[in-house]
Coordinates of C-alpha atoms and ligand atoms in Angstrom, one line a residue:
M1 CA -27.5 13.7 0.3
A2 CA -28.5 10.2 -0.7
R3 CA -26.9 7.4 1.4
R4 CA -24.2 5.6 -0.7
K5 CA -24.1 2.0 -0.9
K6 CA -21.3 0.5 1.0
V7 CA -19.7 -2.3 -0.9
Y8 CA -16.8 -3.3 1.3
E9 CA -15.3 -2.2 4.6
G10 CA -11.6 -3.1 5.5
K11 CA -9.4 -2.3 8.3
A12 CA -8.1 1.1 6.9
K13 CA -10.6 1.9 4.1
I14 CA -14.1 1.7 3.0
L15 CA -15.5 1.2 -0.7
Y16 CA -18.7 2.7 -1.7
E17 CA -20.5 2.3 -5.2
G18 CA -19.3 4.8 -7.6
P19 CA -20.9 7.3 -9.7
E20 CA -20.7 5.1 -12.9
P21 CA -20.6 1.4 -13.6
G22 CA -17.1 0.0 -13.0
T23 CA -16.0 2.7 -10.5
L24 CA -16.0 2.9 -6.9
V25 CA -15.2 5.5 -4.2
Q26 CA -12.3 4.5 -1.8
Y27 CA -12.7 6.2 1.5
F28 CA -9.5 6.3 3.7
K29 CA -10.3 6.0 7.5
D30 CA -8.1 7.1 10.3
D31 CA -7.8 3.6 11.8
A32 CA -4.6 1.9 12.1
T33 CA -4.0 -2.0 12.8
A34 CA -1.3 -4.2 13.0
F35 CA -0.5 -7.9 13.6
N36 CA -3.9 -8.9 12.1
A37 CA -5.8 -6.3 13.8
E38 CA -4.6 -7.5 17.3
K39 CA -3.2 -3.9 17.9
R40 CA -5.7 -1.0 16.9
A41 CA -5.9 2.8 17.2
T42 CA -7.2 5.9 15.6
I43 CA -4.4 8.2 14.2
E44 CA -5.9 11.5 13.3
G45 CA -5.0 12.6 9.9
K46 CA -3.8 9.2 8.6
G47 CA -6.6 8.8 6.2
V48 CA -6.0 12.2 4.7
L49 CA -2.3 11.7 4.4
N50 CA -2.7 8.2 2.7
N51 CA -5.5 9.4 0.4
R52 CA -3.0 11.9 -0.9
L53 CA 0.1 9.8 -0.9
S54 CA -1.7 7.1 -2.8
E55 CA -3.0 9.4 -5.3
F56 CA 0.7 10.8 -5.5
F57 CA 2.1 7.3 -6.2
M58 CA -0.7 5.9 -8.5
T59 CA -0.7 9.0 -10.6
G60 CA 3.0 8.8 -11.0
L61 CA 2.8 5.2 -11.9
N62 CA 0.0 5.8 -14.3
H63 CA 2.4 8.3 -16.1
V64 CA 5.3 5.9 -16.5
G65 CA 2.9 3.4 -18.1
V66 CA 2.2 1.3 -15.0
P67 CA -1.5 0.7 -15.0
T68 CA -3.6 1.5 -11.6
H69 CA -6.9 1.7 -10.4
F70 CA -6.9 5.4 -9.7
I71 CA -9.0 7.8 -11.5
R72 CA -9.2 10.9 -9.5
R73 CA -9.3 12.4 -6.1
I74 CA -12.7 13.4 -4.9
N75 CA -12.1 15.2 -1.3
M76 CA -9.9 14.8 1.6
R77 CA -10.4 11.4 2.2
E78 CA -11.9 9.9 -1.0
Q79 CA -10.7 9.0 -4.4
L80 CA -12.7 7.5 -7.4
I81 CA -11.2 4.3 -8.5
R82 CA -11.8 1.6 -11.2
A83 CA -13.5 -1.4 -9.8
V84 CA -11.4 -4.4 -10.1
E85 CA -11.8 -8.2 -9.1
I86 CA -9.0 -8.3 -6.6
I87 CA -6.6 -11.2 -6.9
P88 CA -6.4 -12.8 -3.3
L89 CA -2.6 -12.3 -3.1
E90 CA -0.5 -9.8 -1.3
V91 CA 2.4 -9.0 -3.4
V92 CA 5.3 -8.2 -1.3
V93 CA 8.8 -6.8 -2.8
R94 CA 11.8 -6.5 -0.6
N95 CA 15.1 -4.8 -1.3
V96 CA 16.4 -4.7 2.3
A97 CA 15.7 -7.4 4.9
A98 CA 13.1 -6.5 7.6
G99 CA 10.3 -7.9 9.2
S100 CA 8.9 -11.2 8.6
I101 CA 11.9 -12.3 6.1
S102 CA 14.3 -11.4 8.8
K103 CA 12.5 -13.6 11.4
R104 CA 11.8 -16.3 9.0
L105 CA 15.2 -16.8 7.5
G106 CA 17.4 -15.2 10.2
I107 CA 18.7 -12.2 8.1
E108 CA 19.5 -9.5 10.2
E109 CA 17.2 -6.5 9.5
G110 CA 18.8 -3.8 7.3
T111 CA 21.0 -6.4 5.2
A112 CA 20.7 -5.4 1.5
L113 CA 19.1 -8.3 -0.6
P114 CA 21.2 -9.5 -3.5
R115 CA 18.3 -8.7 -5.7
P116 CA 14.7 -7.6 -5.2
I117 CA 12.6 -10.4 -3.9
V118 CA 8.9 -11.0 -4.8
E119 CA 6.7 -12.9 -2.4
F120 CA 3.0 -13.9 -2.5
Y121 CA 0.8 -14.0 0.7
F122 CA -2.6 -15.6 0.5
K123 CA -5.0 -12.9 1.6
N124 CA -6.9 -14.7 4.3
D125 CA -7.1 -13.0 7.8
D126 CA -8.4 -16.1 9.6
L127 CA -5.0 -17.7 8.5
G128 CA -3.0 -14.6 9.1
D129 CA -2.2 -14.1 5.3
P130 CA 0.4 -17.0 5.1
L131 CA 3.4 -16.9 2.6
V132 CA 2.5 -19.1 -0.4
S133 CA 4.6 -20.4 -3.4
E134 CA 3.8 -20.2 -7.0
E135 CA 2.8 -24.0 -6.8
H136 CA 0.1 -23.2 -4.3
I137 CA -1.1 -20.3 -6.4
L138 CA -1.2 -22.4 -9.6
A139 CA -2.6 -25.7 -7.9
F140 CA -5.4 -23.9 -6.1
G141 CA -6.3 -21.5 -9.1
W142 CA -5.9 -18.1 -7.3
A143 CA -4.0 -16.9 -10.5
T144 CA -2.6 -18.4 -13.9
Q145 CA 1.0 -18.6 -14.8
Q146 CA 0.3 -15.6 -17.1
D147 CA -1.0 -13.7 -14.3
L148 CA 1.9 -14.4 -12.1
D149 CA 4.4 -13.6 -14.9
D150 CA 2.4 -10.1 -15.1
M151 CA 2.1 -9.7 -11.5
V152 CA 6.0 -10.0 -10.8
S153 CA 6.5 -7.7 -13.7
L154 CA 4.1 -5.2 -12.3
A155 CA 5.6 -5.3 -8.8
L156 CA 9.0 -4.9 -10.0
R157 CA 8.2 -1.9 -12.2
V158 CA 6.3 -0.3 -9.1
N159 CA 9.7 -1.1 -7.0
D160 CA 11.8 0.7 -9.6
F161 CA 9.5 3.7 -9.8
L162 CA 9.1 3.9 -6.0
S163 CA 12.7 3.2 -5.1
G164 CA 13.8 6.1 -7.4
L165 CA 11.1 8.5 -6.0
F166 CA 12.1 7.9 -2.5
L167 CA 15.9 7.8 -3.1
G168 CA 15.6 11.5 -4.5
V169 CA 14.1 12.5 -1.1
G170 CA 16.5 10.6 1.2
I171 CA 14.5 7.8 2.0
R172 CA 15.3 4.2 1.4
L173 CA 12.5 1.8 0.3
V174 CA 13.0 -1.2 2.3
D175 CA 10.0 -3.3 1.1
F176 CA 6.3 -2.8 0.2
K177 CA 3.1 -4.6 -0.3
I178 CA 0.8 -4.2 -3.3
E179 CA -2.5 -5.7 -4.5
I180 CA -3.3 -6.5 -8.1
G181 CA -6.8 -6.6 -9.7
R182 CA -8.4 -7.8 -13.0
I183 CA -10.4 -5.4 -15.2
W184 CA -11.9 -6.2 -18.4
D185 CA -12.1 -4.2 -21.7
G186 CA -14.5 -6.2 -23.6
D187 CA -13.1 -9.7 -23.7
Y188 CA -9.5 -8.5 -23.1
M189 CA -8.4 -9.0 -19.4
R190 CA -5.5 -7.3 -17.9
L191 CA -3.9 -6.8 -14.4
I192 CA -3.8 -3.2 -12.8
V193 CA -2.3 -2.0 -9.3
A194 CA -5.2 -1.6 -6.9
D195 CA -5.9 -1.2 -3.1
E196 CA -3.3 1.7 -2.0
I197 CA 0.2 2.6 -1.9
S198 CA 1.1 4.4 1.4
P199 CA 3.4 4.4 4.2
D200 CA 0.9 1.8 5.9
S201 CA 2.1 -0.8 3.2
C202 CA 5.8 0.1 2.8
R203 CA 8.9 0.1 4.9
L204 CA 10.6 3.5 4.6
W205 CA 13.9 4.4 6.4
D206 CA 15.5 7.7 6.3
M207 CA 18.8 7.2 4.3
E208 CA 21.2 9.0 6.7
T209 CA 19.7 8.2 10.2
G210 CA 17.7 5.1 9.5
K211 CA 14.7 6.6 11.2
K212 CA 11.7 4.7 10.4
L213 CA 8.8 6.6 8.5
D214 CA 6.2 4.0 8.0
K215 CA 3.7 1.9 10.0
D216 CA 6.4 0.1 11.9
V217 CA 6.4 3.5 14.0
F218 CA 2.8 2.3 15.3
R219 CA 3.6 -1.5 15.2
R220 CA 6.9 -1.0 17.5
D221 CA 5.8 2.0 19.4
L222 CA 8.4 4.3 18.1
G223 CA 6.7 7.8 18.1
D224 CA 3.9 9.6 16.3
L225 CA 2.7 7.9 13.3
A226 CA 0.9 11.0 11.8
D227 CA 4.1 12.9 12.2
A228 CA 6.2 10.1 10.4
Y229 CA 3.7 10.2 7.4
T230 CA 3.6 14.0 7.3
E231 CA 7.4 14.0 7.0
V232 CA 7.3 11.6 4.1
A233 CA 4.6 13.7 2.6
R234 CA 6.3 17.0 2.9
R235 CA 9.6 15.5 1.5
L236 CA 7.7 14.4 -1.5
G237 CA 6.0 17.9 -2.0
V238 CA 2.6 16.3 -1.0
M239 CA 0.6 18.4 1.4
P240 CA 3.6 20.5 2.7
Q241 CA 1.0 22.3 5.0
G242 CA 0.2 18.8 6.8
P243 CA -3.0 17.0 6.9
T244 CA -4.9 19.5 9.1
G245 CA -3.7 22.5 7.0
V246 CA -2.5 23.8 10.2
T247 CA 1.4 24.0 10.8
K248 CA 2.2 22.6 14.3
P249 CA 3.6 25.4 16.7
T250 CA 7.3 25.2 17.2
L251 CA 9.4 26.1 20.1
I252 CA 11.6 29.1 19.7
N253 CA 14.3 29.4 22.1
Ligands
TMP301 P1 6.3 -8.3 6.5 O1 7.9 -8.1 6.7 O2 5.6 -8.1 8.0 O3 6.0 -9.5 5.7 O4 5.8 -7.1 5.7 C1 6.4 -6.8 4.4 C2 5.9 -5.4 3.8 O5 4.6 -5.6 3.5 C3 5.9 -4.3 4.8 O6 6.2 -3.2 4.0 C4 4.6 -4.2 5.5 C5 3.8 -4.7 4.3 N1 2.4 -5.4 4.8 C6 1.3 -5.0 4.6 O7 1.1 -3.9 4.1 N2 0.1 -5.6 5.1 C7 0.2 -6.8 5.9 O8 -0.6 -7.4 6.3 C8 1.6 -7.1 6.1 C9 1.8 -8.5 6.8 C10 2.6 -6.5 5.5
LIG302 N1 -1.0 -7.2 9.7 C1 -1.2 -5.9 9.1 C2 0.2 -5.2 9.3 O1 0.7 -5.2 10.4 C3 -2.3 -5.0 9.5 C4 -3.4 -5.8 10.1 O2 -3.6 -6.6 9.3 O3 -4.2 -5.5 11.1 O4 0.5 -4.1 8.6

Protein backbone atom coordinates (compact mmCIF):
# COMPACT_ATOMS: atom_id res chain seq x y z
CA MET A 1 0.00 0.00 0.00
CA ALA A 2 1.28 3.46 -0.81
CA ARG A 3 2.38 5.39 2.26
CA ARG A 4 -0.01 8.15 3.17
CA LYS A 5 1.18 11.60 3.92
CA LYS A 6 1.01 12.48 7.59
CA VAL A 7 -0.43 15.96 7.98
CA TYR A 8 -0.30 16.30 11.76
CA GLU A 9 0.43 14.18 14.83
CA GLY A 10 -1.05 15.10 18.19
CA LYS A 11 -1.03 13.40 21.57
CA ALA A 12 -3.91 11.00 20.91
CA LYS A 13 -4.49 11.16 17.15
CA ILE A 14 -2.76 11.36 13.78
CA LEU A 15 -4.16 13.09 10.70
CA TYR A 16 -3.32 11.80 7.23
CA GLU A 17 -4.13 13.24 3.83
CA GLY A 18 -7.57 12.02 2.76
CA PRO A 19 -8.61 10.32 -0.49
CA GLU A 20 -10.27 13.46 -1.86
CA PRO A 21 -9.47 17.16 -1.55
CA GLY A 22 -11.00 18.64 1.57
CA THR A 23 -10.88 15.35 3.49
CA LEU A 24 -8.49 13.87 6.05
CA VAL A 25 -8.12 10.48 7.70
CA GLN A 26 -8.17 10.71 11.51
CA TYR A 27 -6.33 7.84 13.26
CA PHE A 28 -6.96 7.23 16.98
CA LYS A 29 -3.88 6.13 18.94
CA ASP A 30 -3.88 4.19 22.20
CA ASP A 31 -1.73 6.87 23.86
CA ALA A 32 -3.11 8.69 26.87
CA THR A 33 -1.60 11.87 28.26
CA ALA A 34 -2.57 14.18 31.08
CA PHE A 35 -1.35 17.43 32.58
CA ASN A 36 0.05 18.64 29.26
CA ALA A 37 1.73 15.31 28.59
CA GLU A 38 3.62 15.18 31.91
CA LYS A 39 1.87 11.87 32.50
CA ARG A 40 1.76 9.31 29.67
CA ALA A 41 0.69 5.74 29.07
CA THR A 42 -0.49 3.40 26.37
CA ILE A 43 -3.98 2.08 27.07
CA GLU A 44 -4.72 -0.90 24.84
CA GLY A 45 -8.02 -0.50 23.06
CA LYS A 46 -8.52 3.21 23.85
CA GLY A 47 -8.09 4.30 20.23
CA VAL A 48 -10.63 1.76 19.01
CA LEU A 49 -13.16 2.85 21.63
CA ASN A 50 -12.69 6.57 20.98
CA ASN A 51 -12.97 6.09 17.21
CA ARG A 52 -16.36 4.41 17.70
CA LEU A 53 -17.58 6.76 20.43
CA SER A 54 -16.62 9.90 18.53
CA GLU A 55 -18.40 8.46 15.47
CA PHE A 56 -21.48 7.78 17.59
CA PHE A 57 -21.64 11.31 19.07
CA MET A 58 -20.81 13.12 15.84
CA THR A 59 -23.29 11.08 13.77
CA GLY A 60 -25.99 11.88 16.32
CA LEU A 61 -25.10 15.56 16.22
CA ASN A 62 -25.23 15.55 12.41
CA HIS A 63 -28.70 14.00 12.64
CA VAL A 64 -30.02 16.76 14.90
CA GLY A 65 -28.58 19.47 12.67
CA VAL A 66 -25.35 20.26 14.51
CA PRO A 67 -22.68 20.19 11.79
CA THR A 68 -19.52 18.15 12.47
CA HIS A 69 -16.45 17.11 10.53
CA PHE A 70 -17.37 13.40 10.63
CA ILE A 71 -17.98 11.73 7.25
CA ARG A 72 -17.65 7.97 7.85
CA ARG A 73 -15.70 5.31 9.69
CA ILE A 74 -12.99 3.62 7.66
CA ASN A 75 -11.81 0.89 10.04
CA MET A 76 -11.25 0.11 13.74
CA ARG A 77 -9.01 3.11 14.32
CA GLU A 78 -9.68 5.48 11.43
CA GLN A 79 -12.42 7.77 10.25
CA LEU A 80 -12.81 10.03 7.24
CA ILE A 81 -13.36 13.64 8.21
CA ARG A 82 -13.72 17.01 6.52
CA ALA A 83 -10.56 19.08 6.63
CA VAL A 84 -11.17 22.26 8.60
CA GLU A 85 -9.15 25.23 9.73
CA ILE A 86 -9.10 24.68 13.49
CA ILE A 87 -9.85 27.75 15.58
CA PRO A 88 -7.04 27.84 18.18
CA LEU A 89 -9.43 27.65 21.12
CA GLU A 90 -10.63 24.79 23.29
CA VAL A 91 -14.29 25.35 24.08
CA VAL A 92 -15.27 23.89 27.47
CA VAL A 93 -18.86 23.59 28.68
CA ARG A 94 -19.47 22.87 32.37
CA ASN A 95 -22.70 21.72 34.01
CA VAL A 96 -21.21 20.67 37.34
CA ALA A 97 -18.08 22.04 39.02
CA ALA A 98 -15.01 19.80 38.70
CA GLY A 99 -11.37 20.03 37.72
CA SER A 100 -9.91 23.44 37.01
CA ILE A 101 -13.00 25.54 37.81
CA SER A 102 -13.18 23.94 41.25
CA LYS A 103 -9.52 24.71 41.84
CA ARG A 104 -9.61 28.22 40.35
CA LEU A 105 -12.78 29.44 42.04
CA GLY A 106 -12.87 27.23 45.12
CA ILE A 107 -16.14 25.50 44.23
CA GLU A 108 -16.47 22.01 45.66
CA GLU A 109 -16.38 19.28 43.00
CA GLY A 110 -19.89 18.01 42.32
CA THR A 111 -21.63 21.35 42.89
CA ALA A 112 -24.28 21.88 40.19
CA LEU A 113 -23.63 25.16 38.37
CA PRO A 114 -26.51 27.67 38.11
CA ARG A 115 -26.42 27.31 34.32
CA PRO A 116 -24.07 25.79 31.76
CA ILE A 117 -20.85 27.82 31.66
CA VAL A 118 -18.88 28.14 28.42
CA GLU A 119 -15.15 28.85 28.68
CA PHE A 120 -12.42 29.36 26.10
CA TYR A 121 -8.83 28.17 26.44
CA PHE A 122 -6.08 29.27 24.06
CA LYS A 123 -4.65 26.14 22.37
CA ASN A 124 -0.97 26.45 23.13
CA ASP A 125 0.85 23.55 24.81
CA ASP A 126 3.90 25.71 25.69
CA LEU A 127 1.62 27.93 27.76
CA GLY A 128 -0.47 25.02 29.11
CA ASP A 129 -3.66 26.07 27.27
CA PRO A 130 -4.50 29.16 29.40
CA LEU A 131 -8.07 30.31 30.07
CA VAL A 132 -8.82 33.39 27.97
CA SER A 133 -11.67 35.89 27.84
CA GLU A 134 -13.66 37.05 24.82
CA GLU A 135 -11.65 40.30 25.04
CA HIS A 136 -8.40 38.39 24.44
CA ILE A 137 -9.94 36.39 21.61
CA LEU A 138 -11.21 39.49 19.81
CA ALA A 139 -8.15 41.65 20.47
CA PHE A 140 -5.72 39.00 19.23
CA GLY A 141 -7.93 38.04 16.29
CA TRP A 142 -8.27 34.33 17.13
CA ALA A 143 -11.97 34.61 16.24
CA THR A 144 -14.50 37.31 15.39
CA GLN A 145 -17.55 38.32 17.43
CA GLN A 146 -19.71 36.36 14.96
CA ASP A 147 -17.47 33.29 15.40
CA LEU A 148 -17.76 33.62 19.19
CA ASP A 149 -21.54 33.79 19.04
CA ASP A 150 -21.61 30.76 16.73
CA MET A 151 -19.16 28.84 18.95
CA VAL A 152 -21.21 29.44 22.10
CA SER A 153 -24.37 28.40 20.26
CA LEU A 154 -22.71 25.23 18.88
CA ALA A 155 -21.24 24.36 22.27
CA LEU A 156 -24.60 24.71 24.03
CA ARG A 157 -26.36 22.60 21.40
CA VAL A 158 -23.71 19.92 21.80
CA ASN A 159 -24.21 20.15 25.57
CA ASP A 160 -27.98 19.68 25.30
CA PHE A 161 -27.61 16.75 22.94
CA LEU A 162 -24.89 14.96 24.92
CA SER A 163 -26.49 15.66 28.33
CA GLY A 164 -29.73 14.03 27.17
CA LEU A 165 -27.95 11.10 25.60
CA PHE A 166 -25.96 10.38 28.78
CA LEU A 167 -28.93 10.99 31.06
CA GLY A 168 -30.71 8.16 29.23
CA VAL A 169 -27.96 5.71 30.26
CA GLY A 170 -27.51 6.88 33.83
CA ILE A 171 -24.47 9.10 33.29
CA ARG A 172 -24.08 12.75 34.32
CA LEU A 173 -22.25 14.93 31.77
CA VAL A 174 -20.19 17.07 34.15
CA ASP A 175 -18.20 18.96 31.51
CA PHE A 176 -16.57 18.50 28.13
CA LYS A 177 -14.23 20.14 25.65
CA ILE A 178 -14.79 20.55 21.93
CA GLU A 179 -12.78 22.07 19.13
CA ILE A 180 -14.35 23.97 16.30
CA GLY A 181 -13.16 24.48 12.73
CA ARG A 182 -13.96 26.63 9.73
CA ILE A 183 -15.02 25.27 6.37
CA TRP A 184 -15.80 27.11 3.17
CA ASP A 185 -18.60 26.33 0.74
CA GLY A 186 -17.51 28.67 -2.01
CA ASP A 187 -17.39 32.14 -0.46
CA TYR A 188 -19.59 31.09 2.44
CA MET A 189 -17.75 30.26 5.68
CA ARG A 190 -19.29 28.28 8.53
CA LEU A 191 -18.15 26.67 11.76
CA ILE A 192 -18.45 22.96 12.48
CA VAL A 193 -17.56 20.67 15.39
CA ALA A 194 -14.18 19.02 14.76
CA ASP A 195 -11.47 16.96 16.53
CA GLU A 196 -13.17 14.30 18.68
CA ILE A 197 -15.86 13.82 21.29
CA SER A 198 -14.91 10.94 23.58
CA PRO A 199 -14.36 10.15 27.26
CA ASP A 200 -10.88 11.66 26.78
CA SER A 201 -12.47 15.09 26.58
CA CYS A 202 -15.53 14.76 28.85
CA ARG A 203 -16.16 14.22 32.54
CA LEU A 204 -18.74 11.47 32.95
CA TRP A 205 -20.01 10.37 36.35
CA ASP A 206 -22.33 7.49 37.04
CA MET A 207 -25.57 9.10 38.17
CA GLU A 208 -26.09 6.74 41.12
CA THR A 209 -22.64 5.98 42.45
CA GLY A 210 -20.69 9.01 41.19
CA LYS A 211 -18.12 6.60 39.73
CA LYS A 212 -15.89 8.32 37.17
CA LEU A 213 -16.08 6.92 33.64
CA ASP A 214 -13.70 9.31 31.84
CA LYS A 215 -10.03 10.28 31.58
CA ASP A 216 -9.93 11.33 35.26
CA VAL A 217 -9.60 7.56 35.90
CA PHE A 218 -6.16 7.89 34.30
CA ARG A 219 -5.33 11.41 35.57
CA ARG A 220 -6.13 10.44 39.16
CA ASP A 221 -5.11 6.74 39.06
CA LEU A 222 -8.59 5.46 39.84
CA GLY A 223 -8.49 2.17 37.93
CA ASP A 224 -8.50 0.74 34.42
CA LEU A 225 -9.22 3.39 31.79
CA ALA A 226 -10.19 0.96 29.01
CA ASP A 227 -12.71 -0.67 31.37
CA ALA A 228 -14.29 2.72 32.10
CA TYR A 229 -14.55 3.62 28.38
CA THR A 230 -15.89 0.15 27.58
CA GLU A 231 -18.60 0.69 30.19
CA VAL A 232 -19.59 4.01 28.56
CA ALA A 233 -19.67 2.40 25.12
CA ARG A 234 -21.64 -0.59 26.35
CA ARG A 235 -24.29 1.57 28.02
CA LEU A 236 -24.69 3.58 24.82
CA GLY A 237 -25.01 0.39 22.78
CA VAL A 238 -21.71 1.05 20.99
CA MET A 239 -19.40 -1.99 20.70
CA PRO A 240 -21.21 -4.13 23.30
CA GLN A 241 -18.52 -6.78 22.79
CA GLY A 242 -15.72 -4.39 23.86
CA PRO A 243 -12.76 -3.04 21.87
CA THR A 244 -11.10 -6.43 21.36
CA GLY A 245 -14.30 -8.22 20.37
CA VAL A 246 -13.56 -10.68 23.16
CA THR A 247 -15.62 -10.61 26.33
CA LYS A 248 -13.46 -10.70 29.40
CA PRO A 249 -13.62 -13.88 31.48
CA THR A 250 -15.85 -13.49 34.50
CA LEU A 251 -15.44 -15.25 37.79
CA ILE A 252 -18.17 -17.75 38.53
CA ASN A 253 -18.64 -18.56 42.21
P1 LIG B 1 -10.55 21.17 33.24
O1 LIG B 1 -11.46 21.07 34.43
O2 LIG B 1 -9.21 20.51 33.46
O3 LIG B 1 -10.42 22.59 32.76
O4 LIG B 1 -11.24 20.34 32.06
C1 LIG B 1 -12.52 20.63 31.60
C2 LIG B 1 -12.95 19.61 30.56
O5 LIG B 1 -12.16 19.73 29.40
C3 LIG B 1 -12.78 18.16 31.01
O6 LIG B 1 -13.90 17.43 30.53
C4 LIG B 1 -11.55 17.68 30.33
C5 LIG B 1 -11.48 18.52 29.10
N1 LIG B 1 -10.11 18.83 28.72
C6 LIG B 1 -9.60 18.35 27.55
O7 LIG B 1 -10.28 17.64 26.81
N2 LIG B 1 -8.32 18.68 27.20
C7 LIG B 1 -7.53 19.44 27.98
O8 LIG B 1 -6.39 19.72 27.62
C8 LIG B 1 -8.08 19.92 29.22
C9 LIG B 1 -7.24 20.77 30.13
C10 LIG B 1 -9.36 19.60 29.54
N1 LIG C 1 -3.90 18.22 29.55
C1 LIG C 1 -4.70 17.25 28.86
C2 LIG C 1 -5.63 16.58 29.81
O1 LIG C 1 -5.36 16.42 31.00
C3 LIG C 1 -3.91 16.20 28.16
C4 LIG C 1 -2.55 16.63 27.79
O2 LIG C 1 -2.41 17.77 27.38
O3 LIG C 1 -1.60 15.84 27.86
O4 LIG C 1 -6.70 16.19 29.37
